[in-house]
Amino acid sequence: MKEKTKQLKEIYTSFEADTCDLIQGKACAKGCSFCCEEAGSIDITTLEGMVIRGAMDKMTPSRQKTLTKTFRSEIRHREAGKASPCPFLMKNKACMIYENRPFSCRRIYSVHVCSSQAPPAVSRQVMERAAQAIKALQKLDSNGYSGHLSYILYMLSVPAFLNTYTAGQFKPEEITDFGKSHKIIINQMMT
């Protein structure tokens, strides 16, 4: 797992280096949270979920309990077709897992300040490089899955799934019904 986590961070670093010239002049700044609240799905791979779980394990028990409740609520909202803010977004509009945020958060930026009338505007070149990075992430996590943050973290909270994943095994039949109904992607089929 340590080697895969190292490779995950290398994909992040490579993407950031490849796009730094393209995102100069971005409007995003600390405290900007439009994408965290409004812009859509925060998709992650199972490997990214493991990294996020590691970050959560270092939080206080009370924060972990609050996050668990927030994730349950967020899942209910998503299943009802309603958008809801990222559970890791704090009241001060900061991200509580910023250093461990997934690629879907790392790739988003905007050339202007966003609002519901002016959603993020991104460079086509950045999005093309992001698509390449996503393929690399899915290839790295070939025995895992991709999907919304809440659903992947939920799957990792199920001992049978977690044990299968951490053993390096691949049993998509274990999540077939949940996967179909929650738009979970099998990484092996995407790479």
PDB file of C-alpha atoms in Angstrom, residues 2-179:
ATOM      1  CA  LYS A   2       2.873   2.397   0.769  1.00  0.00           C
ATOM      2  CA  GLU A   3       4.305   2.005  -2.724  1.00  0.00           C
ATOM      3  CA  LYS A   4       0.926   2.624  -4.348  1.00  0.00           C
ATOM      4  CA  THR A   5       0.381   5.675  -2.143  1.00  0.00           C
ATOM      5  CA  LYS A   6       3.777   6.999  -3.221  1.00  0.00           C
ATOM      6  CA  GLN A   7       2.848   6.472  -6.878  1.00  0.00           C
ATOM      7  CA  LEU A   8      -0.501   8.184  -6.265  1.00  0.00           C
ATOM      8  CA  LYS A   9       1.285  11.279  -4.965  1.00  0.00           C
ATOM      9  CA  GLU A  10       3.610  11.160  -7.996  1.00  0.00           C
ATOM     10  CA  ILE A  11       0.580  11.299 -10.318  1.00  0.00           C
ATOM     11  CA  TYR A  12      -0.693  14.338  -8.397  1.00  0.00           C
ATOM     12  CA  THR A  13       2.720  16.035  -8.534  1.00  0.00           C
ATOM     13  CA  SER A  14       3.146  15.295 -12.227  1.00  0.00           C
ATOM     14  CA  PHE A  15      -0.271  16.734 -13.057  1.00  0.00           C
ATOM     15  CA  GLU A  16       0.436  19.869 -11.037  1.00  0.00           C
ATOM     16  CA  ALA A  17       3.802  20.331 -12.777  1.00  0.00           C
ATOM     17  CA  ASP A  18       2.262  19.734 -16.233  1.00  0.00           C
ATOM     18  CA  THR A  19      -0.500  22.286 -15.683  1.00  0.00           C
ATOM     19  CA  CYS A  20       1.113  25.007 -13.561  1.00  0.00           C
ATOM     20  CA  ASP A  21       1.673  27.294 -16.580  1.00  0.00           C
ATOM     21  CA  LEU A  22      -1.886  26.706 -17.794  1.00  0.00           C
ATOM     22  CA  ILE A  23      -3.566  27.711 -14.548  1.00  0.00           C
ATOM     23  CA  GLN A  24      -1.675  30.925 -13.895  1.00  0.00           C
ATOM     24  CA  GLY A  25      -4.165  33.651 -13.149  1.00  0.00           C
ATOM     25  CA  LYS A  26      -6.707  31.261 -11.648  1.00  0.00           C
ATOM     26  CA  ALA A  27      -9.380  32.877  -9.519  1.00  0.00           C
ATOM     27  CA  CYS A  28      -9.367  30.108  -6.884  1.00  0.00           C
ATOM     28  CA  ALA A  29      -8.039  31.100  -3.484  1.00  0.00           C
ATOM     29  CA  LYS A  30      -8.181  29.951   0.103  1.00  0.00           C
ATOM     30  CA  GLY A  31     -11.780  30.173   1.283  1.00  0.00           C
ATOM     31  CA  CYS A  32     -13.257  29.746  -2.188  1.00  0.00           C
ATOM     32  CA  SER A  33     -15.562  26.760  -1.883  1.00  0.00           C
ATOM     33  CA  PHE A  34     -17.942  26.952  -4.838  1.00  0.00           C
ATOM     34  CA  CYS A  35     -16.702  23.646  -6.258  1.00  0.00           C
ATOM     35  CA  CYS A  36     -16.899  22.016  -2.818  1.00  0.00           C
ATOM     36  CA  GLU A  37     -20.509  23.086  -2.441  1.00  0.00           C
ATOM     37  CA  GLU A  38     -21.989  23.416  -5.903  1.00  0.00           C
ATOM     38  CA  ALA A  39     -19.889  22.143  -8.786  1.00  0.00           C
ATOM     39  CA  GLY A  40     -20.754  18.477  -8.704  1.00  0.00           C
ATOM     40  CA  SER A  41     -19.415  15.065  -7.953  1.00  0.00           C
ATOM     41  CA  ILE A  42     -16.239  14.481  -5.981  1.00  0.00           C
ATOM     42  CA  ASP A  43     -15.145  11.172  -7.476  1.00  0.00           C
ATOM     43  CA  ILE A  44     -12.273   9.170  -6.033  1.00  0.00           C
ATOM     44  CA  THR A  45     -10.573   5.832  -6.516  1.00  0.00           C
ATOM     45  CA  THR A  46     -10.529   3.216  -3.787  1.00  0.00           C
ATOM     46  CA  LEU A  47      -6.829   3.935  -3.227  1.00  0.00           C
ATOM     47  CA  GLU A  48      -7.616   7.610  -2.671  1.00  0.00           C
ATOM     48  CA  GLY A  49     -10.315   6.464  -0.250  1.00  0.00           C
ATOM     49  CA  MET A  50      -7.695   4.558   1.725  1.00  0.00           C
ATOM     50  CA  VAL A  51      -5.531   7.687   1.941  1.00  0.00           C
ATOM     51  CA  ILE A  52      -8.529   9.729   3.077  1.00  0.00           C
ATOM     52  CA  ARG A  53      -9.412   7.071   5.674  1.00  0.00           C
ATOM     53  CA  GLY A  54      -5.848   7.363   6.977  1.00  0.00           C
ATOM     54  CA  ALA A  55      -6.314  11.118   7.352  1.00  0.00           C
ATOM     55  CA  MET A  56      -9.642  10.554   9.111  1.00  0.00           C
ATOM     56  CA  ASP A  57      -8.045   8.080  11.524  1.00  0.00           C
ATOM     57  CA  LYS A  58      -5.792  10.915  12.763  1.00  0.00           C
ATOM     58  CA  MET A  59      -8.771  13.133  13.608  1.00  0.00           C
ATOM     59  CA  THR A  60     -10.302  13.399  17.044  1.00  0.00           C
ATOM     60  CA  PRO A  61     -13.002  10.837  17.887  1.00  0.00           C
ATOM     61  CA  SER A  62     -15.639  13.581  18.022  1.00  0.00           C
ATOM     62  CA  ARG A  63     -14.716  14.827  14.546  1.00  0.00           C
ATOM     63  CA  GLN A  64     -14.776  11.242  13.223  1.00  0.00           C
ATOM     64  CA  LYS A  65     -18.248  10.760  14.700  1.00  0.00           C
ATOM     65  CA  THR A  66     -19.487  14.024  13.178  1.00  0.00           C
ATOM     66  CA  LEU A  67     -18.052  13.047   9.787  1.00  0.00           C
ATOM     67  CA  THR A  68     -19.743   9.651   9.933  1.00  0.00           C
ATOM     68  CA  LYS A  69     -23.102  11.351  10.506  1.00  0.00           C
ATOM     69  CA  THR A  70     -22.396  13.869   7.750  1.00  0.00           C
ATOM     70  CA  PHE A  71     -21.505  11.123   5.286  1.00  0.00           C
ATOM     71  CA  ARG A  72     -24.716   9.233   6.074  1.00  0.00           C
ATOM     72  CA  SER A  73     -26.715  12.383   5.454  1.00  0.00           C
ATOM     73  CA  GLU A  74     -24.764  13.137   2.282  1.00  0.00           C
ATOM     74  CA  ILE A  75     -25.431   9.636   0.939  1.00  0.00           C
ATOM     75  CA  ARG A  76     -29.180  10.058   1.577  1.00  0.00           C
ATOM     76  CA  HIS A  77     -29.126  13.422  -0.215  1.00  0.00           C
ATOM     77  CA  ARG A  78     -27.257  11.975  -3.208  1.00  0.00           C
ATOM     78  CA  GLU A  79     -29.608   8.988  -3.402  1.00  0.00           C
ATOM     79  CA  ALA A  80     -32.523  11.445  -3.469  1.00  0.00           C
ATOM     80  CA  GLY A  81     -30.847  13.312  -6.344  1.00  0.00           C
ATOM     81  CA  LYS A  82     -29.931  16.345  -4.246  1.00  0.00           C
ATOM     82  CA  ALA A  83     -26.524  17.979  -4.203  1.00  0.00           C
ATOM     83  CA  SER A  84     -24.829  18.581  -0.885  1.00  0.00           C
ATOM     84  CA  PRO A  85     -21.527  20.130   0.150  1.00  0.00           C
ATOM     85  CA  CYS A  86     -18.449  17.997   0.605  1.00  0.00           C
ATOM     86  CA  PRO A  87     -18.463  16.513   4.115  1.00  0.00           C
ATOM     87  CA  PHE A  88     -14.846  17.671   4.557  1.00  0.00           C
ATOM     88  CA  LEU A  89     -15.721  21.340   4.015  1.00  0.00           C
ATOM     89  CA  MET A  90     -15.510  23.201   7.303  1.00  0.00           C
ATOM     90  CA  LYS A  91     -17.593  26.213   8.353  1.00  0.00           C
ATOM     91  CA  ASN A  92     -14.673  28.538   7.572  1.00  0.00           C
ATOM     92  CA  LYS A  93     -14.724  27.183   3.967  1.00  0.00           C
ATOM     93  CA  ALA A  94     -11.427  25.328   4.442  1.00  0.00           C
ATOM     94  CA  CYS A  95     -10.875  21.679   3.600  1.00  0.00           C
ATOM     95  CA  MET A  96     -10.101  19.454   6.563  1.00  0.00           C
ATOM     96  CA  ILE A  97      -8.196  16.976   4.349  1.00  0.00           C
ATOM     97  CA  TYR A  98      -6.551  19.499   2.019  1.00  0.00           C
ATOM     98  CA  GLU A  99      -3.159  17.756   1.988  1.00  0.00           C
ATOM     99  CA  ASN A 100      -4.888  14.438   1.247  1.00  0.00           C
ATOM    100  CA  ARG A 101      -7.634  15.755  -1.046  1.00  0.00           C
ATOM    101  CA  PRO A 102      -8.410  13.519  -4.014  1.00  0.00           C
ATOM    102  CA  PHE A 103      -7.520  14.205  -7.624  1.00  0.00           C
ATOM    103  CA  SER A 104     -11.025  15.384  -8.494  1.00  0.00           C
ATOM    104  CA  CYS A 105     -10.417  18.328  -6.143  1.00  0.00           C
ATOM    105  CA  ARG A 106      -6.859  18.909  -7.343  1.00  0.00           C
ATOM    106  CA  ARG A 107      -7.851  19.210 -10.989  1.00  0.00           C
ATOM    107  CA  ILE A 108     -10.578  21.820 -10.550  1.00  0.00           C
ATOM    108  CA  TYR A 109      -9.828  25.502 -10.905  1.00  0.00           C
ATOM    109  CA  SER A 110     -11.470  28.454 -12.612  1.00  0.00           C
ATOM    110  CA  VAL A 111     -10.235  31.468 -14.540  1.00  0.00           C
ATOM    111  CA  HIS A 112     -12.989  33.577 -12.931  1.00  0.00           C
ATOM    112  CA  VAL A 113     -14.781  33.802  -9.601  1.00  0.00           C
ATOM    113  CA  CYS A 114     -17.579  31.227  -9.706  1.00  0.00           C
ATOM    114  CA  SER A 115     -21.276  31.559  -8.962  1.00  0.00           C
ATOM    115  CA  SER A 116     -24.403  29.663  -9.925  1.00  0.00           C
ATOM    116  CA  GLN A 117     -24.638  31.921 -12.998  1.00  0.00           C
ATOM    117  CA  ALA A 118     -20.916  31.540 -13.791  1.00  0.00           C
ATOM    118  CA  PRO A 119     -19.733  27.970 -13.156  1.00  0.00           C
ATOM    119  CA  PRO A 120     -15.999  27.166 -13.243  1.00  0.00           C
ATOM    120  CA  ALA A 121     -14.246  27.871 -16.540  1.00  0.00           C
ATOM    121  CA  VAL A 122     -11.268  25.623 -17.173  1.00  0.00           C
ATOM    122  CA  SER A 123      -8.740  25.149 -19.934  1.00  0.00           C
ATOM    123  CA  ARG A 124      -9.383  22.331 -22.376  1.00  0.00           C
ATOM    124  CA  GLN A 125      -5.686  21.442 -22.141  1.00  0.00           C
ATOM    125  CA  VAL A 126      -5.943  21.069 -18.373  1.00  0.00           C
ATOM    126  CA  MET A 127      -9.002  18.840 -18.721  1.00  0.00           C
ATOM    127  CA  GLU A 128      -7.216  16.670 -21.307  1.00  0.00           C
ATOM    128  CA  ARG A 129      -4.257  16.256 -18.948  1.00  0.00           C
ATOM    129  CA  ALA A 130      -6.668  15.523 -16.116  1.00  0.00           C
ATOM    130  CA  ALA A 131      -8.254  12.743 -18.203  1.00  0.00           C
ATOM    131  CA  GLN A 132      -4.800  11.213 -18.673  1.00  0.00           C
ATOM    132  CA  ALA A 133      -4.122  11.453 -14.945  1.00  0.00           C
ATOM    133  CA  ILE A 134      -7.460   9.767 -14.187  1.00  0.00           C
ATOM    134  CA  LYS A 135      -6.499   6.853 -16.451  1.00  0.00           C
ATOM    135  CA  ALA A 136      -3.181   6.595 -14.604  1.00  0.00           C
ATOM    136  CA  LEU A 137      -5.017   6.625 -11.253  1.00  0.00           C
ATOM    137  CA  GLN A 138      -7.387   3.874 -12.372  1.00  0.00           C
ATOM    138  CA  LYS A 139      -4.504   1.797 -13.730  1.00  0.00           C
ATOM    139  CA  LEU A 140      -2.585   2.202 -10.463  1.00  0.00           C
ATOM    140  CA  ASP A 141      -5.696   1.124  -8.538  1.00  0.00           C
ATOM    141  CA  SER A 142      -6.583  -1.715 -10.913  1.00  0.00           C
ATOM    142  CA  ASN A 143      -8.200  -3.911  -8.243  1.00  0.00           C
ATOM    143  CA  GLY A 144     -10.267  -0.972  -7.014  1.00  0.00           C
ATOM    144  CA  TYR A 145     -13.178   1.154  -8.093  1.00  0.00           C
ATOM    145  CA  SER A 146     -13.992   4.774  -8.895  1.00  0.00           C
ATOM    146  CA  GLY A 147     -17.047   6.663  -7.747  1.00  0.00           C
ATOM    147  CA  HIS A 148     -18.381   9.384  -5.516  1.00  0.00           C
ATOM    148  CA  LEU A 149     -16.359  10.013  -2.366  1.00  0.00           C
ATOM    149  CA  SER A 150     -19.207   9.086  -0.010  1.00  0.00           C
ATOM    150  CA  TYR A 151     -19.913   5.774  -1.743  1.00  0.00           C
ATOM    151  CA  ILE A 152     -16.269   4.687  -1.934  1.00  0.00           C
ATOM    152  CA  LEU A 153     -15.718   5.566   1.733  1.00  0.00           C
ATOM    153  CA  TYR A 154     -18.903   3.686   2.600  1.00  0.00           C
ATOM    154  CA  MET A 155     -17.630   0.617   0.718  1.00  0.00           C
ATOM    155  CA  LEU A 156     -14.332   0.846   2.625  1.00  0.00           C
ATOM    156  CA  SER A 157     -16.276   0.817   5.911  1.00  0.00           C
ATOM    157  CA  VAL A 158     -17.672  -2.635   5.054  1.00  0.00           C
ATOM    158  CA  PRO A 159     -15.156  -5.156   6.480  1.00  0.00           C
ATOM    159  CA  ALA A 160     -15.654  -7.763   3.730  1.00  0.00           C
ATOM    160  CA  PHE A 161     -14.964  -5.224   0.983  1.00  0.00           C
ATOM    161  CA  LEU A 162     -12.057  -3.641   2.862  1.00  0.00           C
ATOM    162  CA  ASN A 163     -10.434  -7.042   3.486  1.00  0.00           C
ATOM    163  CA  THR A 164     -10.826  -8.050  -0.161  1.00  0.00           C
ATOM    164  CA  TYR A 165      -9.328  -4.759  -1.343  1.00  0.00           C
ATOM    165  CA  THR A 166      -6.388  -4.660   1.088  1.00  0.00           C
ATOM    166  CA  ALA A 167      -5.550  -8.285   0.228  1.00  0.00           C
ATOM    167  CA  GLY A 168      -5.148  -7.154  -3.391  1.00  0.00           C
ATOM    168  CA  GLN A 169      -8.062  -9.286  -4.508  1.00  0.00           C
ATOM    169  CA  PHE A 170     -10.700  -8.360  -7.028  1.00  0.00           C
ATOM    170  CA  LYS A 171     -14.305  -9.468  -6.454  1.00  0.00           C
ATOM    171  CA  PRO A 172     -16.663  -7.114  -8.274  1.00  0.00           C
ATOM    172  CA  GLU A 173     -19.565  -9.457  -7.587  1.00  0.00           C
ATOM    173  CA  GLU A 174     -19.399  -8.303  -3.941  1.00  0.00           C
ATOM    174  CA  ILE A 175     -20.544  -4.816  -4.924  1.00  0.00           C
ATOM    175  CA  THR A 176     -22.590  -5.485  -8.064  1.00  0.00           C
ATOM    176  CA  ASP A 177     -25.953  -4.204  -6.814  1.00  0.00           C
ATOM    177  CA  PHE A 178     -24.504  -1.282  -4.847  1.00  0.00           C
ATOM    178  CA  GLY A 179     -22.122  -0.466  -7.688  1.00  0.00           C
TER     179      GLY A 179
END
